[in-house]
Structures are given as structure tokens and as C-alpha cells.
mmCIF file of C-alpha atoms (C1' of nucleotides) in Angstrom:
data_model
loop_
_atom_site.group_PDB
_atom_site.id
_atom_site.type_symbol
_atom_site.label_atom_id
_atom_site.label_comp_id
_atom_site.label_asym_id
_atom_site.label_seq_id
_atom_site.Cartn_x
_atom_site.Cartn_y
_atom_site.Cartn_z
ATOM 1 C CA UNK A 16 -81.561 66.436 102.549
ATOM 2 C CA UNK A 17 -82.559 69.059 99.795
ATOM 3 C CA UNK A 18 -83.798 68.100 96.997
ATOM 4 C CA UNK A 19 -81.368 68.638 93.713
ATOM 5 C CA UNK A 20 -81.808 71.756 91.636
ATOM 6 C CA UNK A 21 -83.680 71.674 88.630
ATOM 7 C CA UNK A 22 -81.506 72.491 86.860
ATOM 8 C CA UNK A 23 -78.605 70.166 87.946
ATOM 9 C CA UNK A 24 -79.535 68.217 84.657
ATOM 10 C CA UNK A 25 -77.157 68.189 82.393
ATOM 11 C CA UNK A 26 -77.338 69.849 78.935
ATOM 12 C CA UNK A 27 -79.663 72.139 79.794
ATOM 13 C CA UNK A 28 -78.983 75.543 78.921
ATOM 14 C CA UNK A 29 -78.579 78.583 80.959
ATOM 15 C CA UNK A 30 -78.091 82.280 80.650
ATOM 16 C CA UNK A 31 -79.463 85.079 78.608
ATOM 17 C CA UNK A 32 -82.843 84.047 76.083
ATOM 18 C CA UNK A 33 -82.438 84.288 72.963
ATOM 19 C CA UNK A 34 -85.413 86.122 70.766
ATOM 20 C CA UNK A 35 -85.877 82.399 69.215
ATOM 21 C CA UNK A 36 -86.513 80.991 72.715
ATOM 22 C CA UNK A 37 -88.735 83.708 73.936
ATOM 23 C CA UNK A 38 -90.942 83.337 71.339
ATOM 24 C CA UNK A 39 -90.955 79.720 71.592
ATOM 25 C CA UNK A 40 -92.027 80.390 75.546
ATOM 26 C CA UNK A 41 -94.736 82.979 74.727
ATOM 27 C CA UNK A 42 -96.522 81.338 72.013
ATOM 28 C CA UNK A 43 -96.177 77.947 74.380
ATOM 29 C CA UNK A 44 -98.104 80.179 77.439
ATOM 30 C CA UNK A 45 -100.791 81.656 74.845
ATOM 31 C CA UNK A 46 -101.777 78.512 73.648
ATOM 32 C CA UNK A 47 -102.269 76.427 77.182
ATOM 33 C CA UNK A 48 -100.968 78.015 79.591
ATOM 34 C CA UNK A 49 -97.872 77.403 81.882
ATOM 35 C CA UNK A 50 -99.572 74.525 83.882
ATOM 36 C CA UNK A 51 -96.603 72.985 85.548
ATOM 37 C CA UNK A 52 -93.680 75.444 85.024
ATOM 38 C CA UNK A 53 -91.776 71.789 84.837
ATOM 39 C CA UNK A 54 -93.203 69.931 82.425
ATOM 40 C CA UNK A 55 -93.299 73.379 80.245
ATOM 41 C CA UNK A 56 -89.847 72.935 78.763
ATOM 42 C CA UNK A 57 -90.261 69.747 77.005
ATOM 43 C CA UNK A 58 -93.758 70.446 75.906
ATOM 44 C CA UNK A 59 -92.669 73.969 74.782
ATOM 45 C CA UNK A 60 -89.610 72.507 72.710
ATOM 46 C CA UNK A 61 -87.318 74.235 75.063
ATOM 47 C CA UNK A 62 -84.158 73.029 76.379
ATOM 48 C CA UNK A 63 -83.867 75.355 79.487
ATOM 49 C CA UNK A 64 -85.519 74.316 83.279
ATOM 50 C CA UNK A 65 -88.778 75.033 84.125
ATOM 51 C CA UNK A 66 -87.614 77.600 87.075
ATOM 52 C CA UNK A 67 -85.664 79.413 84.119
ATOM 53 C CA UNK A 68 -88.915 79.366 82.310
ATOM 54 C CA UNK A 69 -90.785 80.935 85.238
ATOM 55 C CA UNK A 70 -88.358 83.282 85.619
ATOM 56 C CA UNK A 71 -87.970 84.443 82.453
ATOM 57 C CA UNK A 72 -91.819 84.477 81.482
ATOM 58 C CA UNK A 73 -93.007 86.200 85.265
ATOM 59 C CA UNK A 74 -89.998 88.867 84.742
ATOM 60 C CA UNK A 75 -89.622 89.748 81.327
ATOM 61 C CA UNK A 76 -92.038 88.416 79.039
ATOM 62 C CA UNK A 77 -95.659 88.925 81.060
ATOM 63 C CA UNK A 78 -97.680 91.344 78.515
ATOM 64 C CA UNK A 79 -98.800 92.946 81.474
ATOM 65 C CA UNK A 80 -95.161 94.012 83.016
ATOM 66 C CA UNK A 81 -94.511 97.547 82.385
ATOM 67 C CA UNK A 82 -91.140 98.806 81.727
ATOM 68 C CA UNK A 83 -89.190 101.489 81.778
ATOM 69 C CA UNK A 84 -88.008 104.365 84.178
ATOM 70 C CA UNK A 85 -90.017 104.421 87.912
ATOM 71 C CA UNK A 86 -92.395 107.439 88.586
ATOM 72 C CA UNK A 87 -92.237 109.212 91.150
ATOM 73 C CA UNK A 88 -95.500 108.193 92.864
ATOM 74 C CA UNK A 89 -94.174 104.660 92.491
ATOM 75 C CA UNK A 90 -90.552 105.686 93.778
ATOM 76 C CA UNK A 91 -92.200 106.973 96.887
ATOM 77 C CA UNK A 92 -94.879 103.927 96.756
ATOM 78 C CA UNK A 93 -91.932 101.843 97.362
ATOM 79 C CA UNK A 94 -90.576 103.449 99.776
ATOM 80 C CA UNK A 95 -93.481 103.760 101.918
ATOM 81 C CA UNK A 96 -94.060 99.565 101.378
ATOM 82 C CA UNK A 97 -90.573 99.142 102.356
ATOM 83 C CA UNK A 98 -90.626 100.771 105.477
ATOM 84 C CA UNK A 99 -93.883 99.059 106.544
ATOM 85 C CA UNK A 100 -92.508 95.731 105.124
ATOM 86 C CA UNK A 101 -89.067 95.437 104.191
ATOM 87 C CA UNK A 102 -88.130 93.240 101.888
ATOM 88 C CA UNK A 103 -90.630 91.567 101.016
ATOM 89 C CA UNK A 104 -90.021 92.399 97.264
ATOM 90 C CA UNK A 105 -93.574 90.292 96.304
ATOM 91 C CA UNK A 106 -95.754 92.024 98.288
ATOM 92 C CA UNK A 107 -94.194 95.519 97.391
ATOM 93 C CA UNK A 108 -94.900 94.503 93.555
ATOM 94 C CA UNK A 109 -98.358 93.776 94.495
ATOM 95 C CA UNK A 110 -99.021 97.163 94.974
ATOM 96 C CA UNK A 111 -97.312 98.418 91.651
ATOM 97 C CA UNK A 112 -99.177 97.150 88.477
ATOM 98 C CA UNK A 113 -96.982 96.360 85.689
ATOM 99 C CA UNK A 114 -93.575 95.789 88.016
ATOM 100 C CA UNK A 115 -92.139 92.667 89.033
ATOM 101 C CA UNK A 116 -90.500 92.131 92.083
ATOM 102 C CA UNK A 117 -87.488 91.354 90.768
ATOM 103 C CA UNK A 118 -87.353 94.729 89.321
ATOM 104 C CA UNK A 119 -88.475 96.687 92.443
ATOM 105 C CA UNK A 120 -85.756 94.908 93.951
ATOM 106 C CA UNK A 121 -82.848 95.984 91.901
ATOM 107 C CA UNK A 122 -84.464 99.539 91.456
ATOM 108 C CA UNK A 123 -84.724 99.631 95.391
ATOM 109 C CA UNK A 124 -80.678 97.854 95.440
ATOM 110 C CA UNK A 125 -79.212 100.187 92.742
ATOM 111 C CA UNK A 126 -81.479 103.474 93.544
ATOM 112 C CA UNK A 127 -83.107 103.840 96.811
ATOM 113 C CA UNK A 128 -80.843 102.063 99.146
ATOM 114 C CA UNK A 129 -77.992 104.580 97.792
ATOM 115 C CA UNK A 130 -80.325 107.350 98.557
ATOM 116 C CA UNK A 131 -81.242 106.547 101.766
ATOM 117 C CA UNK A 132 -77.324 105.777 102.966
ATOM 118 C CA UNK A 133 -76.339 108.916 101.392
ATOM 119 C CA UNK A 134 -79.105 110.893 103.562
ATOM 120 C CA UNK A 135 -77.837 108.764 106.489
ATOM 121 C CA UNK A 136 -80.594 106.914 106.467
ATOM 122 C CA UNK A 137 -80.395 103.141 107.780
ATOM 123 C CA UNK A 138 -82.260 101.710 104.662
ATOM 124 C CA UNK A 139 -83.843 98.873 106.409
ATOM 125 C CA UNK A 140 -85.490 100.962 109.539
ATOM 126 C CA UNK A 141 -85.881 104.354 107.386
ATOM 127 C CA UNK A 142 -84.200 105.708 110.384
ATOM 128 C CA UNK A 143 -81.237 107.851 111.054
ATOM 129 C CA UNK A 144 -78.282 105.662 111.658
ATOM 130 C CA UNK A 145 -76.930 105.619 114.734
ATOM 131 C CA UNK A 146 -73.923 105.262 113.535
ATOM 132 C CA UNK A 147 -74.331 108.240 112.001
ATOM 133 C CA UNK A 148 -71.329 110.359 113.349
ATOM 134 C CA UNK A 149 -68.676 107.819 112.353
ATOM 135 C CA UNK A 150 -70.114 107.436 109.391
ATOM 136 C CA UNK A 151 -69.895 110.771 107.886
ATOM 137 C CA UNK A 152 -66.708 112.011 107.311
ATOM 138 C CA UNK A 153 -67.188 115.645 108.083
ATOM 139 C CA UNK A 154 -68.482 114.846 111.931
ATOM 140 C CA UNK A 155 -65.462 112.292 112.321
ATOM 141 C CA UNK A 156 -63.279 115.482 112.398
ATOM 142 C CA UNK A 157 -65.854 115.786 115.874
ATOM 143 C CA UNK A 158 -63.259 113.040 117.310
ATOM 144 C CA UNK A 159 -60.338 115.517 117.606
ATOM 145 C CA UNK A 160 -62.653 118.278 118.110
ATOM 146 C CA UNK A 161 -61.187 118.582 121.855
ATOM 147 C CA UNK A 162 -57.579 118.834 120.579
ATOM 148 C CA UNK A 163 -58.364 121.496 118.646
ATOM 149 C CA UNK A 164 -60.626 123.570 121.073
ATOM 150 C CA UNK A 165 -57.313 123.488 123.303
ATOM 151 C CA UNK A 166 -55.090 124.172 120.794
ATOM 152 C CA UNK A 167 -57.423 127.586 118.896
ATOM 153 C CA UNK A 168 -59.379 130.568 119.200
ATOM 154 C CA UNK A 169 -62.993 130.146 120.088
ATOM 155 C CA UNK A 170 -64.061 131.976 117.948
ATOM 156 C CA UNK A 171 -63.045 129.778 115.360
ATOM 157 C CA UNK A 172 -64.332 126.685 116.910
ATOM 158 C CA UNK A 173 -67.898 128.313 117.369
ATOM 159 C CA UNK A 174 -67.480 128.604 113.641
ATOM 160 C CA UNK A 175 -67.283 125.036 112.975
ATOM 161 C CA UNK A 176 -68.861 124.014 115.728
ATOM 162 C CA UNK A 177 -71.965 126.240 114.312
ATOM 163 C CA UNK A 178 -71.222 124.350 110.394
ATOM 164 C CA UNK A 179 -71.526 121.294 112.349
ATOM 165 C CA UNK A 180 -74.776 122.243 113.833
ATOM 166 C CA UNK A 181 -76.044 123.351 110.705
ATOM 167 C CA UNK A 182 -75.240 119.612 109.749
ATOM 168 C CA UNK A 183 -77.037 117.865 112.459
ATOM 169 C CA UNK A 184 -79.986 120.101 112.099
ATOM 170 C CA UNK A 185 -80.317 119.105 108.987
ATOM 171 C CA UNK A 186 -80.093 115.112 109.562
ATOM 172 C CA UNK A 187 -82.676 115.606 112.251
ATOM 173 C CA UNK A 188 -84.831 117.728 109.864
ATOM 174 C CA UNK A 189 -84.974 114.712 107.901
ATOM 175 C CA UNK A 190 -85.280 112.760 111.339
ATOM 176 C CA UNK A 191 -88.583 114.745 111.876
ATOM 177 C CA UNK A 192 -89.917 114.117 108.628
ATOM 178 C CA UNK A 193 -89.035 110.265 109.076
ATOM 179 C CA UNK A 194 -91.167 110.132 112.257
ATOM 180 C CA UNK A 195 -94.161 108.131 112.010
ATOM 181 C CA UNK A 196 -97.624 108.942 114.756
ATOM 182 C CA UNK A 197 -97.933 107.196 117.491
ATOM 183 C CA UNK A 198 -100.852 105.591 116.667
ATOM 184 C CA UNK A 199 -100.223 102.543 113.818
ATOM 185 C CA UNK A 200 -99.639 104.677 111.326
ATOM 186 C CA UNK A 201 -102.084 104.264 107.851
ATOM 187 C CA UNK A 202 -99.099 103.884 104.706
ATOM 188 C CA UNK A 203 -100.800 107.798 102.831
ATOM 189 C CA UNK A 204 -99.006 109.184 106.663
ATOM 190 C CA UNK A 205 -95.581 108.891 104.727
ATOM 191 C CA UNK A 206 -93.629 106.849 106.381
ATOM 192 C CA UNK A 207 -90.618 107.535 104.568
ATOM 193 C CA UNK A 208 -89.834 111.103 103.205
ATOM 194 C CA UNK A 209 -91.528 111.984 100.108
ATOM 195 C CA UNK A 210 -89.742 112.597 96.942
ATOM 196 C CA UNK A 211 -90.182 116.245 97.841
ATOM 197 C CA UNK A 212 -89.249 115.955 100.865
ATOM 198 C CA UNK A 213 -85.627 114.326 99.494
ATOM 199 C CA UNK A 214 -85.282 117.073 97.252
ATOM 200 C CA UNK A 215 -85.726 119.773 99.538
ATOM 201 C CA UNK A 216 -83.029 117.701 102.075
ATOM 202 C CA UNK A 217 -80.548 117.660 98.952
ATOM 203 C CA UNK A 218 -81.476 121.953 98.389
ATOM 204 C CA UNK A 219 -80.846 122.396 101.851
ATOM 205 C CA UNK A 220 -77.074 124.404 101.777
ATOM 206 C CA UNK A 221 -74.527 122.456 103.885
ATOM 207 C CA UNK A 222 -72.936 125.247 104.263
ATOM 208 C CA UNK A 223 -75.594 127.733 105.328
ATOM 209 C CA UNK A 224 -75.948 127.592 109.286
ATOM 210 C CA UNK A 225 -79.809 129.130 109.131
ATOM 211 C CA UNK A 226 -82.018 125.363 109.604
ATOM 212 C CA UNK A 227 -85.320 124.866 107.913
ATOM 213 C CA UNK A 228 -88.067 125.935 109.613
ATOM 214 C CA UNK A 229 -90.105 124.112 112.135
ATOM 215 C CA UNK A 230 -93.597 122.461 111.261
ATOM 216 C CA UNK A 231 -95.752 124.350 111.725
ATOM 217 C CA UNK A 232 -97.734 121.389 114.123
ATOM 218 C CA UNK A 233 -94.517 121.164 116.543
ATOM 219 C CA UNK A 234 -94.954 125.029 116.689
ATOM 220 C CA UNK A 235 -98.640 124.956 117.784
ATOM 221 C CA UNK A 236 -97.325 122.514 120.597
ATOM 222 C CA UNK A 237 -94.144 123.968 122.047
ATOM 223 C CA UNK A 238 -93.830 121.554 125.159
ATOM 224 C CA UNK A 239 -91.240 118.511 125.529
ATOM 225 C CA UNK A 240 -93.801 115.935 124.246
ATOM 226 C CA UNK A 241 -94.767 117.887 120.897
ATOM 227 C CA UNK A 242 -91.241 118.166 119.609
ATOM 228 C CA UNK A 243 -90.348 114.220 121.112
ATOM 229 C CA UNK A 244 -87.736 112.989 118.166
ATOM 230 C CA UNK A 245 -88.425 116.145 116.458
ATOM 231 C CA UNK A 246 -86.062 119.041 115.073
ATOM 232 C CA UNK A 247 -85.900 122.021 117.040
ATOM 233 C CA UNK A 248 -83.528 124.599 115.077
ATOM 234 C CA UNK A 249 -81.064 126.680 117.289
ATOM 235 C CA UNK A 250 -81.684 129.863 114.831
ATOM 236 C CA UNK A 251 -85.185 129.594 115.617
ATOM 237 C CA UNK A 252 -85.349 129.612 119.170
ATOM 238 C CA UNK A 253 -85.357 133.204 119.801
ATOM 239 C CA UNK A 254 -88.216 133.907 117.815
ATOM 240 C CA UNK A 255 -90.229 131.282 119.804
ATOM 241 C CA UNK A 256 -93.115 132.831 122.986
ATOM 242 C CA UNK A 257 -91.323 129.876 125.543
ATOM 243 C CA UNK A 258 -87.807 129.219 124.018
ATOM 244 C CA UNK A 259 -87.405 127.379 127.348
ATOM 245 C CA UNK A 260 -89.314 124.449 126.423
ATOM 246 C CA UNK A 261 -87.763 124.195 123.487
ATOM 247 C CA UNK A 262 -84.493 124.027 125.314
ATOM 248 C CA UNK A 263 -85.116 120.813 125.899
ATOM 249 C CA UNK A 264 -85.148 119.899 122.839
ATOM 250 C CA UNK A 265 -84.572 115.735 121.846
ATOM 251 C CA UNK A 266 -83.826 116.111 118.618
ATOM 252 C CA UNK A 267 -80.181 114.716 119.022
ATOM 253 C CA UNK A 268 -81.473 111.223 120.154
ATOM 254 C CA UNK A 269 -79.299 108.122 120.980
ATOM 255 C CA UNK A 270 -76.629 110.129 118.927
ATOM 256 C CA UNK A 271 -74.745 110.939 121.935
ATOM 257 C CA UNK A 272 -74.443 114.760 121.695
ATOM 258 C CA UNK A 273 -75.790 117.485 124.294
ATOM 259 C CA UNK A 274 -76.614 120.592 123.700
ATOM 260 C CA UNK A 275 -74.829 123.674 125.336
ATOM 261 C CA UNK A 276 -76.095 127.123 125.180
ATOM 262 C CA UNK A 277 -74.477 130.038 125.553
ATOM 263 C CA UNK A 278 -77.099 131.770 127.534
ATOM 264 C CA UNK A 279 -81.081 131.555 127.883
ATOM 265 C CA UNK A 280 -82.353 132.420 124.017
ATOM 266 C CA UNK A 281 -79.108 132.607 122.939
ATOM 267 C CA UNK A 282 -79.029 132.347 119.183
ATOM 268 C CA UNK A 283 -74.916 131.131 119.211
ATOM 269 C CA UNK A 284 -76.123 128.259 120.887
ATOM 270 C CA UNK A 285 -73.527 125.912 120.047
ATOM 271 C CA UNK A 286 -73.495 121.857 119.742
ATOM 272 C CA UNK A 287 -70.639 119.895 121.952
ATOM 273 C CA UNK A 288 -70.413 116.026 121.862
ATOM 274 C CA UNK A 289 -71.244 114.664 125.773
ATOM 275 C CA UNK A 290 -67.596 112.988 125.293
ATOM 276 C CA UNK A 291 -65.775 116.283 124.949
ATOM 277 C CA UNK A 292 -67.853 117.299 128.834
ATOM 278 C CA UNK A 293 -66.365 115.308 131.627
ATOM 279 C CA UNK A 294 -67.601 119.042 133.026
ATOM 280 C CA UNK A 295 -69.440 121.781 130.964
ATOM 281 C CA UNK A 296 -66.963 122.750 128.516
ATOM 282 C CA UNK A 297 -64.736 125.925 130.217
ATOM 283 C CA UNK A 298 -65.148 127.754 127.299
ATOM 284 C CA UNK A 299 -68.747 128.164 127.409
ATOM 285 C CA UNK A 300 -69.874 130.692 129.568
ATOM 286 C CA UNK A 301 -71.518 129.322 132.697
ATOM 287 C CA UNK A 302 -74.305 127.115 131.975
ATOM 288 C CA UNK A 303 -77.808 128.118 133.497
ATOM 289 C CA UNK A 304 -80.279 125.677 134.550
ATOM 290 C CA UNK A 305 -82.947 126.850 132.448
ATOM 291 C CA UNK A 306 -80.572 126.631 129.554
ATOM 292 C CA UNK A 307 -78.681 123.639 129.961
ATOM 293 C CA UNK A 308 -80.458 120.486 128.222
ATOM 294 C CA UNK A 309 -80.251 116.227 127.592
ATOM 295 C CA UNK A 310 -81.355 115.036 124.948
ATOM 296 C CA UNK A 311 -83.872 111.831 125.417
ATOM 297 C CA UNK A 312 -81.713 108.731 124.838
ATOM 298 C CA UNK A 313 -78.489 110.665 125.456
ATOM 299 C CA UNK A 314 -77.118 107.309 127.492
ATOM 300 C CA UNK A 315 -74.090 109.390 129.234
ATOM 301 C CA UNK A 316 -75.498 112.559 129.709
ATOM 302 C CA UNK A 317 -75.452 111.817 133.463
ATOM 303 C CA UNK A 318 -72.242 111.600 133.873
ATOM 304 C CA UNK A 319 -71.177 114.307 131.321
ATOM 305 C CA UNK A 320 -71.739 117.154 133.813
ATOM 306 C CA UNK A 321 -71.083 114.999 137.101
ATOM 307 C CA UNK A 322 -72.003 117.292 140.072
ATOM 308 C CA UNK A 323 -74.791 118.707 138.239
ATOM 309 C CA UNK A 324 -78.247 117.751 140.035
ATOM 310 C CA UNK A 325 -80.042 115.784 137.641
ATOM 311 C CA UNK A 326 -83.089 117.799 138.973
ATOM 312 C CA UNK A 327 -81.757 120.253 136.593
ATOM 313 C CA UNK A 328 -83.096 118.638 134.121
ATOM 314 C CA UNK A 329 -86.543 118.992 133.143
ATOM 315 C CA UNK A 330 -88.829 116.809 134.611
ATOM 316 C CA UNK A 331 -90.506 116.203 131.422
ATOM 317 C CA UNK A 332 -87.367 114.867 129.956
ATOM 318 C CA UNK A 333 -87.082 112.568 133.005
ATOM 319 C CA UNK A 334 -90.860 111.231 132.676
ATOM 320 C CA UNK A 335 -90.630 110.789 128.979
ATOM 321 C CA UNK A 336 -90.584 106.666 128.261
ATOM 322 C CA UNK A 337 -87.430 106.713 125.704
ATOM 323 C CA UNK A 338 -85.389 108.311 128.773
ATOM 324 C CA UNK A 339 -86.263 105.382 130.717
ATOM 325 C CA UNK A 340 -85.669 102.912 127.654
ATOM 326 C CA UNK A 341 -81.992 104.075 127.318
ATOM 327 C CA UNK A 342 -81.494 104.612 131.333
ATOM 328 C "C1'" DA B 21 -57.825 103.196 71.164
ATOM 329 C "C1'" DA B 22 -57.463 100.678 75.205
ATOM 330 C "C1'" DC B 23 -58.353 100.002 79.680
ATOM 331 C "C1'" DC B 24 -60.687 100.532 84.055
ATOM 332 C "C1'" DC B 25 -64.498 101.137 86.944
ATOM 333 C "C1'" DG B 26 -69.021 101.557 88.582
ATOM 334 C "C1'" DG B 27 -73.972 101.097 87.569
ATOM 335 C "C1'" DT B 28 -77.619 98.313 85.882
ATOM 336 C "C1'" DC B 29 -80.438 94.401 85.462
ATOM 337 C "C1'" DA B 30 -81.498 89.710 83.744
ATOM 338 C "C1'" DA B 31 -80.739 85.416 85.404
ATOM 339 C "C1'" DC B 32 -79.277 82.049 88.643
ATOM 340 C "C1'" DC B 33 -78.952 79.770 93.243
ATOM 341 C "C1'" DG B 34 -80.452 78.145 97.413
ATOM 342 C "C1'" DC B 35 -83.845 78.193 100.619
ATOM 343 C "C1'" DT B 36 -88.706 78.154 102.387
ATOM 344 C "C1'" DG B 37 -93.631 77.432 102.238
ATOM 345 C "C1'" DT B 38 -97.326 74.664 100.795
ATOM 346 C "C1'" DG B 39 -100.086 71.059 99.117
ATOM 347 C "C1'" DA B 40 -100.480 66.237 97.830
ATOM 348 C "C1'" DT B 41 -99.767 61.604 99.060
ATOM 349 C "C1'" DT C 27 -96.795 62.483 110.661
ATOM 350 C "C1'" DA C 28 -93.300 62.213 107.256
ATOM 351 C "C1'" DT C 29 -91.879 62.779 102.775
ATOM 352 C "C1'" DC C 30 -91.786 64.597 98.350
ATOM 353 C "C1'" DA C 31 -92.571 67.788 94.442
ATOM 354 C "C1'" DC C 32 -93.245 72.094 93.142
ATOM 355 C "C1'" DA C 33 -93.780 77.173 93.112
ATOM 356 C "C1'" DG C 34 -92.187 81.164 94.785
ATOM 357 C "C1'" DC C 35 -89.101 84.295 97.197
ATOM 358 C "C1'" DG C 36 -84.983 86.929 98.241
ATOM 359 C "C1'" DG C 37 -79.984 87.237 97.859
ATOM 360 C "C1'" DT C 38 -76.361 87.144 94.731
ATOM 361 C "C1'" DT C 39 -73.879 86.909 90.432
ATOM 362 C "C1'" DG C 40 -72.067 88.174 86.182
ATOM 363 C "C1'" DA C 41 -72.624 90.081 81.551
ATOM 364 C "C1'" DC C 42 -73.166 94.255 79.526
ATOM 365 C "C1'" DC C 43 -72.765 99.140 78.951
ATOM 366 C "C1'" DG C 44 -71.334 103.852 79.316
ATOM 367 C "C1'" DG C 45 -68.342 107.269 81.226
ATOM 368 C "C1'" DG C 46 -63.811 108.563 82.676
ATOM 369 C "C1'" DT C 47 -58.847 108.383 82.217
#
DNA sequence: AACCCGGTCAACCGCTGTGAT
DNA sequence: TATCACAGCGGTTGACCGGGT
């Protein structure tokens, strides 16, 4: 049995303070304190509960709380916190003199939560959504993208099918940039993209088909392992020394996509959902070994090109631990 | 001018954790 | 150990406001 509110008591007032009441509350607190928040009330001459009193004094009428717009540092403060800690809106406001956690809350509810779902971002992992594809209108048009390969030219599907890409890459730009280290990860590592990093995603062209460019660390380690999770853009392969191992790219994880390429090094590499391959697509030219890829977590890629040896597939790929997780 | 709609945020509600008895 | 009182937390609500039609 829980105990009744405080508040159940009749006559007590609710809803917004007035300036009377405030002051009545503030000069009460200067003088001795809150003590217990619910004998405060009577002692203060107020007729509100002594949880509204908390409330009101801890949220809005603390001399320390600072108020207006969030910076920046403390935007990406936040989001860094949240990541590590969800929400636990009391121990993110800990970390941000002046803010309450009632306002981080709504700021993170009415700000960052939008921003993150509109990246296509899951807001409480910081991770791409897996749901990603049915989520976004533009890639649900991937659904009847069979229909129409049948039905045109393509060259006109490479066209979209190249937009498309263009799309993905960027997601799993942002995908790189959301990966954390192996190790536990201290909260400067960035967790979360940075503000800049956000900005950059939002001046990143949808319609352009050129990706951004890869880190420069993933380029210093061109095997499987270094680019794990990581974004590997199409345009750039050519220009890599082993464009093989970069072939094997992961980058579309658990999103249920493989990648086709035209030829070794090709640079009109194209992206096909697995779904759309009960056999490499016939209007890709024949599919090499050393070109042909799965992507780690790709949970049908097996059967997607049934008859293919899986030995085809780099042994890396098979060795890596999130291949085994999802087989 | 009137209405609608979405965003914002202060405030409330219900639950949990903790300390006292 | 069980019970109670209280503080605190996180989710939700609803009033308010500004922009669009």
C-alpha cells in the first residue's frame, strides 16, 4: 500500500507560483533554511505542499540555477553524459553548474532527442537505428526497388541506386563518428558526435554522391579490423594502395544490405539490399571473388548468393566476433 | 481576426530509495 | 525485519506562446 500523495489534502493549491508566493518561499529558505520540505509550507505561510515547494525552489528559484539558452560545450556535455548514462537526468545536472535536471531533461526531450531521430540516431543507444531503412522515407522506396530494376534501364537504377549510396554513406559516416574504442572509453573520447560533427552531417549534400572522406586513422590501418563498424566510401576506394581490403568493408552492419561491385576498384560500385539477391543481381556484371563482400552482422548474407562458397568470403570477416554474434 | 498546431517548459504525479524507528 | 515518512527522481501533463493559415 502506497502511501497518499502529499498533496491529496484538500485546499491546497496547485499550479503556476505566483510572484507573491515565490517571494514568500525565498525569503522563508534565506532565513532558516528548507529543513523539512514538509513542514516548510505552514511555517512559510504557504498554502501549497511541501513537494511543490521543493520543486519550485530546486527548479526555479535556487540563486545558483542559471538560465537561459544551452552552450554548446554544455549541448555536447549532455550528450556525452547521456550516452554513458541515459537518463539519469540528476547525475547529468551534476556535471552542469547552474542547470537543473528538470531542465536538462526537457532541453534533451524538446532538442536533442529530435536531433538525434532526425540523424537516425536511436537516442537512447546513440546508435544508428536499426530500423533505420523503414524509417526513412527515401530508402522505403528500396522495398520496390526490384520492381523497378525489372521494369527500367540500368542506367537509371545505378543512378538512384548511387543517390541511395550517397545516403547510407552518409548515415554510416555518422556511424563512424558514433563509434566508441574498444577499451572503456574516458567521456573527452566523444561518445556522441560533437556539435561539429552534427553540423558537418547536416552540410553534407544529400544529393551529392562524392562521401566524406575517410579518417585519416582508418586510412593508416587499411585491413578488416581497422575499418570494423567504420565508413568506407565507394568514391574513395580507387584511390586507396589495397582497395581489396577495403572491399570488405562492414560499414553496412546489421542493416541488412550487401555490397555489389561492379568490378575490382570499380568506382560505380553500387549498393543492392541482400533481399533483392536470391542470386547476384543479373544485372551486375559477374561478381569476382576478390570483389564481392558481407558485411559483419549481415544475418542473410549466406543465403543471398546460395551456391557461392562462403570461402569466398574473407577470412577476416569470418573470424571477426560480431560475425559470430549475428551467425 | 480567428483558429490551429507544434514547441517549450514549469509543474505535477507516481514511484523508488533511504533512513529512522 | 517490517513499517513508515520523507526526499528525490523520471515520466508526463497542460498552460502558454508564437508562427502559419
Amino acid at each position: 500500500m502506497g502511501r497518499s500523495p502529499c498533496c491529496d489534502e484538500t485546499g491546497l493549491k496547485k499550479g503556476p507560483w505566483t510572484a507573491e508566493e515565490d517571494e514568500k518561499l525565498i525569503n522563508h529558505i534565506q532565513k532558516h533554511g528548507h529543513g523539512s520540505w514538509r513542514a516548510l509550507p505552514k511555517l512559510a505561510g504557504l498554502n501549497r505542499c511541501g513537494k511543490s515547494c521543493r520543486l519550485r525552489w530546486t527548479n526555479y528559484l535556487r540563486p545558483d540555477i542559471k538560465r537561459g539558452k544551452f552552450s554548446p560545450e554544455e549541448e555536447q556535455t549532455i550528450l556525452n553524459l547521456h550516452s554513458v548514462l541515459g537518463n539519469k537526468w540528476s547525475t547529468i545536472a551534476t556535471h552542469l553548474p547552474g542547470r537543473t535536471d528538470n531542465e536538462i531533461k526537457n532541453f534533451w526531450n524538446t532538442h536533442l532527442k529530435k536531433k538525434l531521430i532526425q540523424m537516425g540516431f536511436d537516442p537512447m543507444t546513440h546508435r544508428p537505428r536499426t530500423d533505420i531503412f523503414s524509417s526513412l522515407p527515401h530508402l522505403i522506396a528500396l522495398a520496390n526497388l526490384k520492381d523497378l530494376i525489372e521494369q527500367n534501364s540500368w542506367e537509371k537504377q545505378a543512378v538512384r541506386l548511387q543517390t541511395e549510396a550517397a545516403q547510407v554513406a552518409k548515415l554510416q559516416y555518422l556511424q563512424y563518428l558514433l563509434q566508441p574504442p574498444t577499451s572503456m572509453p574516458s567521456l573527452s573520447n566523444n561518445l556522441s558526435p560533437t556539435i561539429q560533427d552534427i553540423e558537418a552531417f547536416n552540410n553534407f549534400s544529400t544529393t551529392q554522391l562524392e562521401t566524406p572522406p575517410i579518417p585519416p586513422s582508418l586510412l593508416a590501418n587499411n585491413t578488416l579490423q581497422a575499418v570494423h563498424d567504420s565508413i568506407v566510401p565507394f568514391s574513395h576506394l580507387p584511390d586507396l594502395e589495397s582497395p581489396c581490403n577495403f572491399h570488405q568493408t562492414s560499414s553496412m552492419n546489421k542493416q541488412n544490405l550487401v555490397l555489389c561491385s561492379q568490378g575490382e576498384n570499380s568506382p560505380n560500385s553500387q549498393w543492392l539490399p541482400s533481399n533483392l539477391s536470391p542470386s547476384p543481381p543479373p544485372i551486375i556484371p559477374p561478381i569476382t571473388e576478390a570483389s564481392i563482400t558481407i558485411n559483419v552482422g549481415d544475418a542473410c548474407s549466406t543465403s543471398s548468393y546460395e551456391g557461392g562458397p562462403s570461402s569466398i568470403w574473407p577470412e577476416i570477416l569470418l573470424d571477426d566476433p560480431l560475425f559470430h554474434e549475428i551467425a
